[in-house]
Short mmCIF file of C-alpha atoms and ligand atoms in Angstrom, two decimals:
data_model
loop_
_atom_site.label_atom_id
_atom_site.label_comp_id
_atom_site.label_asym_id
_atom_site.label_seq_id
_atom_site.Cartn_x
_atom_site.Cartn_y
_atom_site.Cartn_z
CA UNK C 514 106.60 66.07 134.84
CA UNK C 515 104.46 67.21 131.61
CA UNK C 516 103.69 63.44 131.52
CA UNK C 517 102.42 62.69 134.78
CA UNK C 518 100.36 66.51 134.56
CA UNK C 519 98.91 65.00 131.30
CA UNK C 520 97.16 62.18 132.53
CA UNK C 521 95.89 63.97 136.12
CA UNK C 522 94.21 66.63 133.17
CA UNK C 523 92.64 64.76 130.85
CA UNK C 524 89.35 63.53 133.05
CA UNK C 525 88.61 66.91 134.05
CA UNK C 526 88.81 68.88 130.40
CA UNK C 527 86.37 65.56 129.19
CA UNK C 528 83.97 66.67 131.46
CA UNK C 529 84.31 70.45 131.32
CA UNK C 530 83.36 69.49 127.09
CA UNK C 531 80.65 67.12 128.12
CA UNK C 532 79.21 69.24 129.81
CA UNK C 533 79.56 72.41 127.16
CA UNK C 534 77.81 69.88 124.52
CA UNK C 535 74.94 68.65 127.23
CA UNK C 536 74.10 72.71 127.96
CA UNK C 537 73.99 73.73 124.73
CA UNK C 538 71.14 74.78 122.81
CA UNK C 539 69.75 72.23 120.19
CA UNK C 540 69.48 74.67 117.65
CA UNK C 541 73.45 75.35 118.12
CA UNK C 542 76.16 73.19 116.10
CA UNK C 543 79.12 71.99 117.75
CA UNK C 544 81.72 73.50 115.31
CA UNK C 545 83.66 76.28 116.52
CA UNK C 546 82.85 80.14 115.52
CA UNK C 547 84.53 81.13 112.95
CA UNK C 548 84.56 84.66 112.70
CA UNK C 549 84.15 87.31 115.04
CA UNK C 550 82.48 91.00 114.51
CA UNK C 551 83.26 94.10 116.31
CA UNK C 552 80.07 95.61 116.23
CA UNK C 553 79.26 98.97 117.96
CA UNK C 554 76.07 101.30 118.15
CA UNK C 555 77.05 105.68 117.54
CA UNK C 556 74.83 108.09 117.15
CA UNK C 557 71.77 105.87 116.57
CA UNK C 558 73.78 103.96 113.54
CA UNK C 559 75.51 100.47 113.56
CA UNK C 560 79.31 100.07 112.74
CA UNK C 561 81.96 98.02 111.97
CA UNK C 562 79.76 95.04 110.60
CA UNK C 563 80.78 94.14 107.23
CA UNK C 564 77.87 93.85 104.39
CA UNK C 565 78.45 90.28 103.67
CA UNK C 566 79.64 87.43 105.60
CA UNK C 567 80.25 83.51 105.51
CA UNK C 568 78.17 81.29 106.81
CA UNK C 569 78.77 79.24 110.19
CA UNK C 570 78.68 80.21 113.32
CA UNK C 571 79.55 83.86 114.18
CA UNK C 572 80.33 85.97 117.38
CA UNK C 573 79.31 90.00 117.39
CA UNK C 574 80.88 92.08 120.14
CA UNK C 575 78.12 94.77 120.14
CA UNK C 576 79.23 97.99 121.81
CA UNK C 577 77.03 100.94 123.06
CA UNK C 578 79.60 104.18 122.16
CA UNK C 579 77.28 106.90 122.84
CA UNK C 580 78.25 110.04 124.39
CA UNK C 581 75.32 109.93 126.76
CA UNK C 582 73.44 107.55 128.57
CA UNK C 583 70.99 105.09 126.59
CA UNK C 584 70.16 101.33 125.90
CA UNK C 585 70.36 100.54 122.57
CA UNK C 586 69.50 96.27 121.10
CA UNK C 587 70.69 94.43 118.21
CA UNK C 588 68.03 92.76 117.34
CA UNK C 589 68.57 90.01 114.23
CA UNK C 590 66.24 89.18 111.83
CA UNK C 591 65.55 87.90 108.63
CA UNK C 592 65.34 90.58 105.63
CA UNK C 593 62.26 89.85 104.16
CA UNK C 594 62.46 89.25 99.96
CA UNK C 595 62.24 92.58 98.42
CA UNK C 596 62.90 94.28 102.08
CA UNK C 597 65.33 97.32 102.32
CA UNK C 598 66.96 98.89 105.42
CA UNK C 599 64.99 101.56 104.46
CA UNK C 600 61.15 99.12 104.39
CA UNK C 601 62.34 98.37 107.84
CA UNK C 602 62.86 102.05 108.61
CA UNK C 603 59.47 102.98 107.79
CA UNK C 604 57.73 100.08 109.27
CA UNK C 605 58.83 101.68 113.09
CA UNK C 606 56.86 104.64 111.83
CA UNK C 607 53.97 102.86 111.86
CA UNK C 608 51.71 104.58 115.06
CA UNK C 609 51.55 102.42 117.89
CA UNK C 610 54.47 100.39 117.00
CA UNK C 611 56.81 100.33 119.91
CA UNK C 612 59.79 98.42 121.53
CA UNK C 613 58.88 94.78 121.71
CA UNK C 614 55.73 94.83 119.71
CA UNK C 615 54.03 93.95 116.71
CA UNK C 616 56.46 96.35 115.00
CA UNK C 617 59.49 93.76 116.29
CA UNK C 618 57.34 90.69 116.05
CA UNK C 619 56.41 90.52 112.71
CA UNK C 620 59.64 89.69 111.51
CA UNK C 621 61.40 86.05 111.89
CA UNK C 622 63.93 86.26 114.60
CA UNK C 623 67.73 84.77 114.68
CA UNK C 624 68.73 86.14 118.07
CA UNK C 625 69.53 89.48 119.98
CA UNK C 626 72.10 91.21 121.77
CA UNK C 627 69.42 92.94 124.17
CA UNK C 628 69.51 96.09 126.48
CA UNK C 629 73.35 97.09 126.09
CA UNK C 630 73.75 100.63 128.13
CA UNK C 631 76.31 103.53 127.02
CA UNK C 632 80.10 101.87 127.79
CA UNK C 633 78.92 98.53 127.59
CA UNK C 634 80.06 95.40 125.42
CA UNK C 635 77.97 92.20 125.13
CA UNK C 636 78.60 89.17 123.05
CA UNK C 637 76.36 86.70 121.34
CA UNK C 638 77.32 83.95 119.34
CA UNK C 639 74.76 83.39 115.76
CA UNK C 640 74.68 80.64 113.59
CA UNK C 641 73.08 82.35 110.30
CA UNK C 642 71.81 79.70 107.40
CA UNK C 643 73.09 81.80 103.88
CA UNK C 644 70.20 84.76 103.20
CA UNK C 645 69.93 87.96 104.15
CA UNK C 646 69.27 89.41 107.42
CA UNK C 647 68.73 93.13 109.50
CA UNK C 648 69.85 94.11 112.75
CA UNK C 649 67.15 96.48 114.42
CA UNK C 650 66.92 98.85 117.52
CA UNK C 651 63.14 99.42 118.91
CA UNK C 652 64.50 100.70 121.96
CA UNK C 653 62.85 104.18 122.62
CA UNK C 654 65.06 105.73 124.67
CA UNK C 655 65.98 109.96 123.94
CA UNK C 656 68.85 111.95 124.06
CA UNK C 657 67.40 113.76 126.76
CA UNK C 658 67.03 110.92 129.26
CA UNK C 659 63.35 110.19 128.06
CA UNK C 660 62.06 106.45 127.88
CA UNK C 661 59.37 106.89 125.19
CA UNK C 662 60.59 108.47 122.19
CA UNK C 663 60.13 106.75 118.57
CA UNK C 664 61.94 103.33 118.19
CA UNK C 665 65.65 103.66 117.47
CA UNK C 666 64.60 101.75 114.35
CA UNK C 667 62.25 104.54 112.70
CA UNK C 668 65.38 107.21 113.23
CA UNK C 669 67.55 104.54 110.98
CA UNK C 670 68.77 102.39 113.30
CA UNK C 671 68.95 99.72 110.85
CA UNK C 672 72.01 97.36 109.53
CA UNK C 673 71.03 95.03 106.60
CA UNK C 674 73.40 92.34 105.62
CA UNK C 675 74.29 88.94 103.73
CA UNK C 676 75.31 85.79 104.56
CA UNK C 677 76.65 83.51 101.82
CU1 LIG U 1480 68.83 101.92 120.04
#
């Protein structure tokens, strides 16, 4: 019985991985992730990511645990040479620098885990090259329900880590 189910099986999963490898993204490798981060945003601070990490592909589960409603991003970047958490801090102090512009821009991008609301959970799989790298929020959502308060970022919603 396993026998017979064995050959009726083996078209279909062929094409189900054909078809994984002819949607992916070129930028993507084929080799399987190979480590997986809970990842969740409290009180306008990342947790649970560790400080430094292998290389290879990598899935975050980024969580929005706030006690009240608000988007918060993970946006991931590269740390530029000489770059603290604190250099990117102050950069989203800058006047006039606001969700999704030249504040975010003018740093070189590796992905983003975007607009995740209080309660929710959305994954992302990364494929980091060994350096060092920031996540950022330049949301500007308040406390108070408000839509245009500073960028998460410049109240120290900032995460820098390594990848070896
Ligand atoms: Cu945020």
């Amino acid at each position: 019985m396993v026998r017979s189910l064995r050959g009726a099986w083996r078209f279909p999963v062929l094409v189900a991985v054909g078809l994984m490898v002819a949607t992916s993204c070129s930028s993507s490798s084929a080799s399987p992730t190979s480590a997986s981060y809970d990842v969740f945003a409290q009180n306008f601070r990342y947790n649970g990511m560790p400080t430094t990490i292998p290389g290879g592909n990598l899935q975050i589960n980024f969580s929005n645990k706030e006690t009240f409603p608000i988007v918060h991003e993970m946006i991931l970047a590269a740390l530029p040479n000489g770059d603290t958490a604190d250099t990117i801090i102050q950069s989203a102090k800058v006047a006039g620098c606001t969700g999704g512009g030249p504040c975010e821009s003018q740093y070189l991008h590796f992905g983003e885990v975007d607009d995740v609301s209080t309660g929710a959970t959305i994954s992302q799989v990364f494929n980091l090259p060994p350096g060092n790298y920031f996540f950022a929020c330049w949301q500007q959502g308040t406390v108070s329900g408000g839509d245009n308060g500073p960028p998460h970022a410049s109240k120290g919603m900032v995460f820098t880590f390594s990848v070896t």
